[in-house]
Coordinates of C-alpha atoms and ligand atoms in Angstrom, one line a residue:
X30 CA -19.0 24.3 -11.9
X31 CA -16.1 22.1 -11.7
X32 CA -13.7 23.8 -9.3
X33 CA -11.2 21.0 -9.2
X34 CA -8.2 21.4 -11.5
X35 CA -7.9 18.6 -14.0
X36 CA -4.9 16.3 -13.9
X37 CA -4.1 12.9 -15.6
X38 CA -3.2 11.4 -12.2
X39 CA -6.6 12.3 -10.8
X40 CA -8.3 10.5 -13.6
X41 CA -6.1 7.4 -13.4
X42 CA -6.6 4.1 -11.8
X43 CA -3.4 2.6 -10.4
X44 CA -2.6 -1.2 -10.2
X45 CA 0.0 -2.4 -7.8
X46 CA 2.3 -5.3 -8.6
X47 CA 4.2 -7.2 -5.9
X48 CA 6.8 -8.6 -8.4
X49 CA 7.9 -11.5 -6.3
X50 CA 4.4 -12.9 -6.4
X51 CA 3.0 -11.8 -9.7
X52 CA 4.3 -14.1 -12.4
X53 CA 7.5 -16.3 -12.7
X54 CA 8.9 -16.5 -16.2
X55 CA 11.8 -19.0 -15.7
X56 CA 10.6 -21.6 -13.2
X57 CA 12.7 -20.6 -10.2
X58 CA 9.6 -20.0 -8.1
X59 CA 10.1 -16.2 -7.9
X60 CA 8.1 -13.7 -9.9
X61 CA 10.2 -11.5 -12.2
X62 CA 10.2 -8.6 -14.7
X63 CA 9.7 -10.8 -17.7
X64 CA 6.7 -12.3 -15.9
X65 CA 5.2 -8.8 -15.6
X66 CA 5.9 -8.0 -19.3
X67 CA 4.1 -11.2 -20.3
X68 CA 1.0 -10.1 -18.6
X69 CA 0.7 -6.5 -19.7
X70 CA -2.2 -7.3 -22.0
X71 CA -4.1 -8.6 -19.0
X72 CA -3.6 -5.2 -17.2
X73 CA -4.6 -3.3 -20.4
X74 CA -7.8 -5.5 -20.6
X75 CA -8.6 -4.6 -17.0
X76 CA -8.2 -1.0 -18.0
X77 CA -5.8 0.4 -15.5
X78 CA -3.7 3.5 -16.4
X79 CA -0.7 3.3 -14.1
X80 CA 1.3 0.3 -12.8
X81 CA 3.1 0.7 -9.5
X82 CA 5.7 -2.0 -9.1
X83 CA 7.0 -2.7 -5.6
X84 CA 10.8 -2.5 -5.4
X85 CA 12.8 -4.3 -8.1
X86 CA 16.2 -3.0 -7.1
X87 CA 19.2 -5.1 -5.9
X88 CA 18.4 -6.3 -2.4
X89 CA 19.3 -9.1 0.0
X90 CA 15.6 -9.4 0.5
X91 CA 15.4 -9.1 4.3
X92 CA 12.1 -7.3 3.6
X93 CA 11.5 -8.4 0.1
X94 CA 13.2 -5.6 -1.7
X95 CA 12.3 -2.8 0.8
X96 CA 15.9 -3.1 1.8
X97 CA 17.9 -1.8 -1.2
X98 CA 21.6 -2.5 -1.7
X99 CA 21.9 -0.7 -5.1
X100 CA 19.3 1.9 -6.2
X101 CA 20.4 1.8 -9.8
X102 CA 20.6 -2.0 -10.4
X103 CA 17.9 -4.6 -10.8
X104 CA 17.7 -7.6 -8.4
X105 CA 19.2 -10.5 -10.3
X106 CA 16.2 -12.8 -9.2
X107 CA 13.9 -10.3 -11.0
X108 CA 16.0 -10.0 -14.2
X109 CA 18.3 -7.4 -15.8
X110 CA 18.2 -3.7 -16.7
X111 CA 17.4 -4.8 -20.3
X112 CA 14.4 -6.7 -19.0
X113 CA 13.4 -3.6 -17.1
X114 CA 13.7 -1.5 -20.2
X115 CA 11.6 -3.9 -22.2
X116 CA 8.9 -3.9 -19.5
X117 CA 8.9 -0.1 -19.5
X118 CA 8.6 0.0 -23.3
X119 CA 5.8 -2.6 -23.1
X120 CA 3.9 -0.5 -20.6
X121 CA 4.3 2.7 -22.6
X122 CA 3.4 1.0 -25.9
X123 CA 0.1 0.1 -24.3
X124 CA -0.6 3.7 -23.2
X125 CA 0.1 2.9 -19.5
X126 CA 2.5 4.5 -17.1
X127 CA 5.0 3.1 -14.6
X128 CA 5.5 4.1 -11.0
X129 CA 8.6 3.0 -9.1
X130 CA 8.8 2.4 -5.4
X131 CA 11.2 4.9 -3.8
X132 CA 12.6 3.4 -0.6
X133 CA 14.8 6.1 0.7
X134 CA 14.1 6.4 4.4
X135 CA 16.5 3.6 4.8
X136 CA 18.8 1.4 2.7
X137 CA 20.0 -2.2 3.2
X138 CA 22.9 -2.7 5.6
X139 CA 24.5 -4.3 2.5
X140 CA 24.4 -1.0 0.5
X141 CA 28.0 0.2 -0.2
X142 CA 27.2 3.4 1.7
X143 CA 26.5 1.4 4.9
X144 CA 29.3 -1.0 4.4
X145 CA 31.6 2.0 4.4
X146 CA 29.7 3.9 7.1
X147 CA 30.1 1.2 9.7
X148 CA 33.9 0.9 9.2
X149 CA 35.0 3.8 11.3
X150 CA 33.8 7.0 12.9
X151 CA 35.8 9.1 10.4
X152 CA 34.7 7.2 7.3
X153 CA 33.4 9.7 4.6
X154 CA 30.1 7.8 4.7
X155 CA 29.7 7.7 8.5
X156 CA 27.1 10.6 8.4
X157 CA 25.1 8.9 5.7
X158 CA 23.4 7.0 8.6
X159 CA 22.4 7.8 12.1
X160 CA 25.0 6.7 14.7
X161 CA 24.8 7.5 18.4
X162 CA 26.6 6.6 21.6
X163 CA 25.1 4.3 24.2
X164 CA 23.2 6.0 27.0
X165 CA 23.8 4.7 30.5
X166 CA 25.2 1.5 29.0
X167 CA 22.2 0.8 26.7
X168 CA 20.4 2.0 23.6
X169 CA 20.5 5.8 23.0
X170 CA 16.7 6.0 23.6
X171 CA 13.6 3.9 24.1
X172 CA 12.4 3.8 20.6
X173 CA 10.9 0.5 19.3
X174 CA 11.3 -0.6 15.7
X175 CA 8.2 -1.1 13.5
X176 CA 9.3 -4.7 13.2
X177 CA 9.7 -5.4 16.9
X178 CA 12.6 -4.9 19.3
X179 CA 14.7 -1.8 19.8
X180 CA 15.1 0.6 16.9
X181 CA 18.9 0.7 17.7
X182 CA 21.5 -1.9 16.8
X183 CA 24.8 -1.9 18.5
X184 CA 27.8 -2.2 16.2
X185 CA 31.0 -3.4 17.8
X186 CA 33.4 -2.1 15.3
X187 CA 32.9 1.5 16.4
X188 CA 31.2 1.0 19.8
X189 CA 28.1 2.9 18.7
X190 CA 24.4 2.2 17.8
X191 CA 22.8 2.8 14.4
X192 CA 19.1 3.7 14.0
X193 CA 16.8 1.3 12.1
X194 CA 13.0 2.2 12.4
X195 CA 12.4 -1.1 10.5
X196 CA 14.6 -4.3 10.6
X197 CA 18.2 -4.2 11.7
X198 CA 19.1 -4.8 8.0
X199 CA 17.3 -1.5 7.1
X200 CA 19.5 1.3 8.6
X201 CA 17.9 4.7 8.4
X202 CA 19.5 7.2 6.0
X203 CA 20.5 10.5 7.5
X204 CA 18.6 13.0 5.4
X205 CA 20.0 15.8 7.5
X206 CA 23.3 15.3 5.6
X207 CA 23.0 17.3 2.3
X208 CA 25.2 14.7 0.6
X209 CA 22.5 12.0 1.3
X210 CA 19.9 14.3 -0.3
X211 CA 22.1 14.9 -3.3
X212 CA 22.6 11.1 -3.8
X213 CA 18.8 10.4 -3.5
X214 CA 17.8 13.3 -5.7
X215 CA 20.4 12.4 -8.4
X216 CA 19.2 8.8 -8.3
X217 CA 15.6 9.9 -8.7
X218 CA 16.5 12.0 -11.7
X219 CA 18.4 9.1 -13.2
X220 CA 15.2 7.0 -13.2
X221 CA 13.1 9.9 -14.4
X222 CA 15.5 10.4 -17.3
X223 CA 15.1 6.7 -18.1
X224 CA 11.4 7.5 -18.7
X225 CA 9.5 6.3 -15.6
X226 CA 6.3 8.2 -14.7
X227 CA 6.4 8.6 -11.0
X228 CA 7.2 7.4 -7.5
X229 CA 5.4 5.8 -4.6
X230 CA 7.5 7.0 -1.7
X231 CA 8.0 4.4 1.0
X232 CA 7.4 5.7 4.6
X233 CA 8.3 9.1 3.3
X234 CA 6.7 10.7 6.4
X235 CA 9.6 9.4 8.5
X236 CA 12.6 11.0 6.7
X237 CA 12.9 14.1 8.9
X238 CA 14.2 13.1 12.3
X239 CA 13.7 16.1 14.5
X240 CA 15.2 14.9 17.8
X241 CA 16.2 11.8 19.6
X242 CA 14.1 12.1 22.8
X243 CA 12.5 9.1 24.4
X244 CA 9.1 8.4 23.0
X245 CA 5.8 8.0 24.9
X246 CA 5.0 4.4 26.1
X247 CA 1.5 3.0 25.8
X248 CA 0.7 0.9 28.9
X249 CA 2.0 -2.6 28.4
X250 CA 4.2 -1.7 25.5
X251 CA 7.8 -2.8 25.5
X252 CA 9.3 0.2 23.7
X253 CA 8.6 3.9 23.2
X254 CA 7.0 5.5 20.2
X255 CA 9.4 7.3 17.8
X256 CA 6.4 9.1 16.2
X257 CA 6.7 12.5 17.8
X258 CA 10.3 12.8 16.9
X259 CA 10.3 11.3 13.4
X260 CA 6.9 11.4 11.8
X261 CA 5.4 14.2 9.7
X262 CA 7.8 16.8 11.1
X263 CA 8.5 20.2 9.7
X264 CA 11.8 18.9 8.6
X265 CA 10.2 16.2 6.4
X266 CA 8.0 18.8 4.7
X267 CA 11.1 20.9 4.1
X268 CA 12.9 17.9 2.4
X269 CA 9.9 17.2 0.3
X270 CA 9.7 20.8 -0.9
X271 CA 13.4 20.6 -1.8
X272 CA 12.7 17.3 -3.7
X273 CA 9.9 19.0 -5.5
X274 CA 12.1 21.8 -6.7
X275 CA 15.2 19.8 -7.4
X276 CA 13.6 16.8 -9.1
X277 CA 9.9 16.4 -9.3
X278 CA 9.0 19.7 -11.0
X279 CA 11.3 18.9 -13.9
X280 CA 9.1 16.0 -15.0
X281 CA 5.4 15.2 -15.5
X282 CA 5.0 12.6 -12.7
X283 CA 2.6 11.0 -10.4
X284 CA 3.9 11.2 -6.8
X285 CA 2.3 9.2 -4.0
X286 CA 3.5 9.4 -0.4
X287 CA 3.2 6.5 1.9
X288 CA 3.0 9.0 4.7
X289 CA -0.1 8.2 6.9
X290 CA -0.9 10.5 9.8
X291 CA -4.2 12.3 10.2
X292 CA -6.0 14.3 7.5
X293 CA -4.2 17.5 8.5
X294 CA -0.9 15.8 7.6
X295 CA -2.3 14.5 4.3
X296 CA -3.5 18.0 3.5
X297 CA 0.0 19.4 3.9
X298 CA 1.7 16.6 1.9
X299 CA -0.7 16.7 -1.0
X300 CA -1.9 20.3 -0.8
X301 CA -3.3 21.7 -4.0
X302 CA -0.5 24.2 -4.4
X303 CA 1.6 21.3 -5.6
X304 CA 4.6 22.2 -3.4
X305 CA 5.0 18.6 -2.1
X306 CA 3.3 15.4 -3.4
X307 CA 0.2 14.7 -5.5
X308 CA -1.4 12.3 -2.9
X309 CA -0.8 10.2 0.1
X310 CA -2.0 7.0 1.6
X311 CA -4.0 7.2 4.9
X312 CA -3.9 4.3 7.3
X313 CA -6.6 5.1 9.7
X314 CA -9.1 2.8 7.9
X315 CA -6.6 0.0 7.6
X316 CA -3.9 -0.1 10.3
X317 CA -5.8 2.4 12.5
X318 CA -9.0 0.6 13.3
X319 CA -7.3 -2.2 15.1
X320 CA -4.2 -0.6 16.6
X321 CA -5.8 -0.6 20.0
X322 CA -3.7 -3.0 22.1
X323 CA -0.2 -3.3 23.6
X324 CA 0.6 -5.9 20.9
X325 CA -0.2 -3.2 18.3
X326 CA -1.7 -4.7 15.1
X327 CA -1.6 -8.2 16.5
X328 CA -5.0 -8.7 18.1
X329 CA -8.6 -9.8 17.5
X330 CA -10.4 -7.1 15.5
X331 CA -13.4 -6.6 13.4
X332 CA -14.2 -4.2 10.6
X333 CA -17.3 -2.6 12.0
X334 CA -19.2 -0.5 9.5
X335 CA -19.6 2.4 11.9
X336 CA -15.9 2.7 12.5
X337 CA -14.8 2.2 8.9
X338 CA -17.4 4.6 7.6
X339 CA -16.6 7.3 10.1
X340 CA -12.9 7.2 9.2
X341 CA -13.3 7.0 5.4
X342 CA -16.0 9.7 5.3
X343 CA -13.9 12.0 7.4
X344 CA -10.9 11.6 5.0
X345 CA -13.2 12.2 2.0
X346 CA -14.7 15.4 3.5
X347 CA -11.6 16.8 5.2
X348 CA -9.5 16.6 2.0
X349 CA -12.3 18.1 -0.1
X350 CA -11.1 21.3 -1.9
X351 CA -7.8 21.1 0.0
X352 CA -5.8 18.1 -1.2
X353 CA -6.1 15.1 -3.5
X354 CA -6.4 11.7 -1.9
X355 CA -6.1 7.9 -2.6
X356 CA -8.7 5.2 -2.2
X357 CA -7.6 1.6 -1.3
X358 CA -8.1 -1.2 1.2
X359 CA -5.4 -3.5 -0.1
X360 CA -1.7 -3.5 -0.7
X361 CA 1.3 -5.7 0.1
X362 CA 1.2 -4.7 3.7
X363 CA -2.5 -5.5 4.3
X364 CA -4.5 -8.7 4.4
X365 CA -6.9 -9.4 1.5
X366 CA -9.7 -6.8 1.6
X367 CA -12.5 -9.4 0.9
X368 CA -11.3 -11.4 3.9
X369 CA -11.0 -8.4 6.2
X370 CA -13.9 -6.1 5.2
X371 CA -16.1 -8.4 3.2
X372 CA -16.9 -12.1 3.5
X373 CA -14.7 -14.6 1.9
X374 CA -17.0 -17.6 2.3
X375 CA -17.7 -19.3 -1.1
X376 CA -21.3 -18.0 -0.9
X377 CA -20.5 -14.3 -0.5
X378 CA -16.9 -13.9 -1.7
X379 CA -17.6 -12.5 -5.2
X380 CA -20.7 -10.5 -4.1
X381 CA -18.8 -8.8 -1.2
X382 CA -15.6 -8.3 -3.3
X383 CA -17.7 -6.4 -5.8
X384 CA -19.5 -4.4 -3.1
X385 CA -16.1 -3.3 -1.7
X386 CA -14.9 -2.4 -5.2
X387 CA -17.9 -0.3 -5.8
X388 CA -17.5 1.5 -2.5
X389 CA -13.9 2.4 -3.3
X390 CA -14.1 3.2 -7.0
X391 CA -17.0 5.6 -6.7
X392 CA -15.1 7.7 -4.1
X393 CA -13.1 10.9 -4.5
X394 CA -9.4 10.3 -4.9
X395 CA -7.2 8.0 -7.1
X396 CA -8.1 4.3 -6.7
X397 CA -5.4 1.7 -6.2
X398 CA -6.1 -1.9 -7.1
X399 CA -3.7 -4.5 -5.5
X400 CA -2.8 -7.6 -7.7
X401 CA -5.5 -10.2 -7.3
X402 CA -8.0 -7.8 -5.7
X403 CA -9.7 -7.7 -9.1
X404 CA -10.2 -11.4 -8.8
X405 CA -11.5 -11.3 -5.2
X406 CA -8.4 -13.2 -3.9
X407 CA -8.7 -14.1 -0.3
X408 CA -6.4 -14.6 2.8
X409 CA -4.6 -17.9 2.8
X410 CA -5.0 -18.7 6.5
X411 CA -1.7 -20.3 7.3
X412 CA -1.8 -22.6 10.3
X413 CA 1.9 -22.9 11.2
X414 CA 4.5 -20.3 11.9
X415 CA 7.0 -22.0 9.4
X416 CA 4.6 -21.2 6.5
X417 CA 5.2 -17.5 7.0
X418 CA 8.1 -15.6 5.2
X419 CA 7.5 -12.1 6.4
X420 CA 10.2 -10.5 8.6
X421 CA 7.5 -8.6 10.4
X422 CA 5.8 -11.9 11.4
X423 CA 9.0 -13.7 12.3
X424 CA 10.2 -10.8 14.5
X425 CA 6.8 -10.4 16.2
X426 CA 6.7 -14.2 17.0
X427 CA 10.2 -13.8 18.6
X428 CA 9.2 -10.8 20.6
X429 CA 5.8 -12.0 21.9
X430 CA 5.6 -15.8 21.7
X431 CA 9.2 -17.0 22.2
X432 CA 9.4 -14.7 25.2
X433 CA 6.2 -16.3 26.7
X434 CA 4.2 -13.0 26.7
X435 CA 1.6 -14.1 24.2
X436 CA 0.1 -17.6 23.5
X437 CA 1.2 -19.1 20.2
X438 CA -2.3 -20.1 19.2
X439 CA -3.6 -16.6 19.7
X440 CA -0.7 -15.2 17.7
X441 CA -1.3 -17.6 14.8
X442 CA -5.0 -16.6 14.8
X443 CA -4.1 -12.9 14.5
X444 CA -1.4 -13.6 11.9
X445 CA -4.0 -15.5 9.8
X446 CA -6.3 -12.5 9.9
X447 CA -4.0 -9.6 9.4
X448 CA -0.4 -10.6 8.4
X449 CA 1.1 -9.2 5.2
X450 CA 1.8 -12.6 3.8
X451 CA -1.9 -13.0 3.1
X452 CA -1.4 -10.5 0.3
X453 CA 1.8 -12.0 -0.9
X454 CA 0.7 -15.4 -2.0
X455 CA 1.1 -15.9 -5.7
X456 CA -1.2 -14.4 -8.2
X457 CA -3.8 -16.9 -9.4
X458 CA -3.7 -17.0 -13.1
X459 CA -5.4 -20.3 -14.1
X460 CA -6.2 -23.8 -13.0
X461 CA -2.7 -25.2 -13.8
X462 CA -0.3 -26.4 -11.2
X463 CA 0.6 -23.5 -8.8
X464 CA -2.2 -21.5 -10.3
X465 CA -0.1 -20.8 -13.3
X466 CA 2.3 -18.7 -11.3
X467 CA 5.3 -20.9 -11.7
X468 CA 6.3 -24.3 -13.1
X469 CA 8.8 -24.6 -10.2
X470 CA 8.3 -24.4 -6.4
X471 CA 6.8 -21.1 -5.4
X472 CA 8.7 -19.1 -2.8
X473 CA 5.5 -18.9 -0.7
X474 CA 2.5 -21.3 -0.8
X475 CA -0.2 -20.8 -3.3
X476 CA -3.7 -20.4 -2.0
X477 CA -5.5 -23.6 -2.8
X478 CA -8.7 -21.8 -3.8
X479 CA -7.2 -21.1 -7.2
X480 CA -9.5 -23.6 -8.9
X481 CA -12.4 -21.3 -8.0
X482 CA -10.5 -18.0 -8.1
X483 CA -8.3 -17.4 -11.1
X484 CA -7.8 -14.9 -13.9
X485 CA -8.5 -17.2 -16.8
X486 CA -11.9 -18.3 -15.6
X487 CA -12.9 -14.9 -14.4
X488 CA -12.0 -13.2 -17.7
X489 CA -14.3 -15.7 -19.5
X490 CA -17.2 -15.2 -17.0
X491 CA -19.2 -12.0 -17.6
X492 CA -20.4 -12.1 -14.0
X493 CA -17.0 -12.3 -12.4
X494 CA -15.3 -10.0 -10.0
X495 CA -12.7 -9.3 -12.8
X496 CA -15.3 -8.1 -15.3
X497 CA -17.0 -6.1 -12.6
X498 CA -13.8 -4.3 -11.8
X499 CA -13.3 -3.7 -15.5
X500 CA -16.6 -1.9 -15.6
X501 CA -15.9 0.1 -12.4
X502 CA -12.6 1.3 -14.0
X503 CA -14.3 2.1 -17.3
X504 CA -17.0 4.1 -15.5
X505 CA -14.4 6.4 -13.8
X506 CA -13.0 7.1 -17.3
X507 CA -16.4 7.9 -18.7
X508 CA -17.9 10.1 -16.0
X509 CA -16.3 13.2 -14.7
X510 CA -18.5 13.2 -11.7
X511 CA -16.7 10.1 -10.4
X512 CA -13.4 11.8 -10.6
X513 CA -14.3 15.4 -9.8
X514 CA -17.6 15.4 -8.0
X515 CA -17.8 16.6 -4.4
X516 CA -18.4 13.9 -1.8
X517 CA -21.4 14.0 0.6
X518 CA -22.1 11.2 3.1
X519 CA -25.7 9.8 3.2
X520 CA -27.4 7.6 5.9
X521 CA -24.5 8.2 8.3
X522 CA -26.1 6.2 11.1
X523 CA -27.5 3.3 9.1
X524 CA -26.5 0.0 10.9
X525 CA -26.0 -1.9 7.6
X526 CA -25.7 0.4 4.6
X527 CA -22.8 2.6 3.6
X528 CA -24.1 5.3 1.3
X529 CA -22.8 8.5 -0.1
X530 CA -23.3 10.8 -3.1
X531 CA -21.1 12.7 -5.4
X532 CA -22.3 16.0 -7.0
X533 CA -21.0 17.8 -10.1
X534 CA -22.6 20.4 -12.4
X535 CA -26.2 19.5 -11.5
X536 CA -25.5 15.8 -11.7
X537 CA -25.8 13.5 -8.7
X538 CA -24.2 10.1 -8.3
X539 CA -25.7 7.9 -5.5
X540 CA -23.8 4.9 -4.1
X541 CA -25.5 2.4 -1.9
X542 CA -23.6 -0.5 -0.4
X543 CA -25.0 -3.2 2.0
X544 CA -22.0 -4.0 4.3
X545 CA -23.8 -7.1 5.8
X546 CA -24.8 -10.7 4.9
X547 CA -28.5 -9.9 5.5
X548 CA -31.1 -8.0 3.6
X549 CA -31.2 -4.4 4.8
X550 CA -33.9 -1.8 4.5
X551 CA -32.8 1.2 2.5
X552 CA -35.0 4.3 2.2
X553 CA -33.3 5.6 -1.0
X554 CA -35.2 4.0 -3.8
X555 CA -34.5 3.8 -7.6
X556 CA -37.4 6.1 -8.4
X557 CA -35.8 9.1 -6.6
X558 CA -32.2 8.3 -7.5
X559 CA -31.9 8.1 -11.3
X560 CA -30.5 5.6 -13.7
X561 CA -28.6 2.6 -12.5
X562 CA -24.9 2.7 -13.6
X563 CA -23.7 -0.5 -12.0
X564 CA -24.8 -3.2 -9.5
X565 CA -23.6 -6.5 -8.3
X566 CA -27.1 -8.0 -8.5
X567 CA -29.2 -8.2 -11.7
X568 CA -32.6 -8.1 -9.9
X569 CA -33.5 -5.8 -7.1
X570 CA -36.1 -5.4 -4.3
X571 CA -37.7 -2.0 -3.7
X572 CA -36.9 -0.4 -0.4
X573 CA -34.2 -2.9 0.5
X574 CA -30.7 -4.1 -0.4
X575 CA -29.9 -7.8 -0.6
X576 CA -26.8 -9.2 1.2
X577 CA -23.7 -7.3 0.1
X578 CA -25.7 -5.6 -2.6
X579 CA -24.1 -2.5 -4.2
X580 CA -26.0 -0.1 -6.5
X581 CA -24.9 3.1 -8.2
X582 CA -27.3 5.6 -9.7
X583 CA -26.7 8.7 -11.8
X584 CA -29.3 11.4 -11.7
X585 CA -28.9 14.2 -14.3
X586 CA -31.3 16.5 -12.6
X587 CA -33.4 17.0 -15.7
Ligands
GLC13 C1 6.6 0.3 3.9 C2 6.4 -0.8 2.9 C3 6.6 -2.1 3.7 C4 8.0 -2.1 4.2 C5 8.3 -0.8 5.0 C6 9.8 -0.7 5.2 O1 5.6 0.4 4.9 O2 5.1 -0.7 2.3 O3 6.3 -3.2 2.9 O4 8.2 -3.2 5.0 O5 7.8 0.3 4.4 O6 10.4 -0.3 4.0
CA14 CA1 11.6 -16.1 -11.8

């Protein structure tokens, strides 16, 4: 029997748009809301149910909109509130839903609250942010920011430091102040009353700062880890339960936490009693598998099957019956999944992109497709530092290369593999100039492989990655087992094949994926496994899987 309670957000497939890079409607080189509205039919054809749009609010764009200066205004570069309303209507008219990005751990330093806050110690907005005195003539503690350097910025006007866990233009809001929570909750209700359908909550696991003690230092690191004081604290859970009662429970929303942590944290955030969020993103299979060095994410790394499978299987099985999850390998903070986990050479790009899509879309949890993933878009492999736009990259270059601690060529090699700008190059629409993204000069370079990888050609090609994703998404809508079946790992020690099964009401769904560029023996054969639902090859070989081959079987047990 199906023990999992049904919910529309469990059956949905979410598509993430990074608006700056999706589609430019007015030739200024920057994607915008009217560009999104113009491509809603494309998303409907793909078959996704929910669209999550990265921040579109007023922002000085230190971190491309993740630094908000007005939560109830649209960034002029992206359009107007009327454009927003038309986009929302267009989404709803096509039976889709809209998720907004809620970036409330921090605001921009240009938000009116911060402008006031920094004026004087007795300003009514002072306690909207986290201010501390110097300690022994320096920063209040040893915390490092996620974007390099100290997490504290000295402000001369009042001779105190403010906390910024991200860039210095992203001061952390003080959630301990009830007025801040009132402001955020009222703002959320305002968007819900406007008719949006949910929130993706940016770094929501960091809102509850429990203390300001020095953090542990990993050997070789320059700063201490704020994690034990700020991440996944009891205080954060308390704020989320308050948010649930004061806002979320009044609407029928999808709520997704960018919270990370281990599976025990995920189970608390997205527990089945519904007291906090619907689901969270885990990072162990993305950021986690290469965070092994003093330079953090900047290092040589691979994506060994054994490691990825161990992490993903553990998340699938730990959450089972306890919490709902998400499945993804791509977003605006990750390199392109086919470049990282698959093989982006012309020979294997499409094949391995489909294999990864199969692996993800047959799993338990809500799948997230990041713009261009459905085309098999690849990393851009910038060669020079001046090609990068991302504040994370620029700060990391300053911290490690300008200071002489790391060789520039090494750093460029690591950036090319893992930097976020890989995911932020413009969406490849067609073979026109700039891949059809803009008639002007794009804000970031277009990947030159757009002649081979673009939406128009792929829509017309029945064998494309796009049409394969369409089928994957349709299958989830057709078969309850893909949404609600239990997850069981198979062949857990196989050196080449990632395999698992889903089970529901006497049905069995078997998923076989060859993670490698060579033919791999596979003991599970068609005869024992049932009818084939989808595969990225049209002919098969008994007892083995071809390079990057993926096969899915449904056995009805009759
Ligand atoms: C989240 C966002 C990322 C942003 C950061 C700070 O991790 O996904 O893009 O830089 O939070 O807001
Ligand atoms: Ca534009």
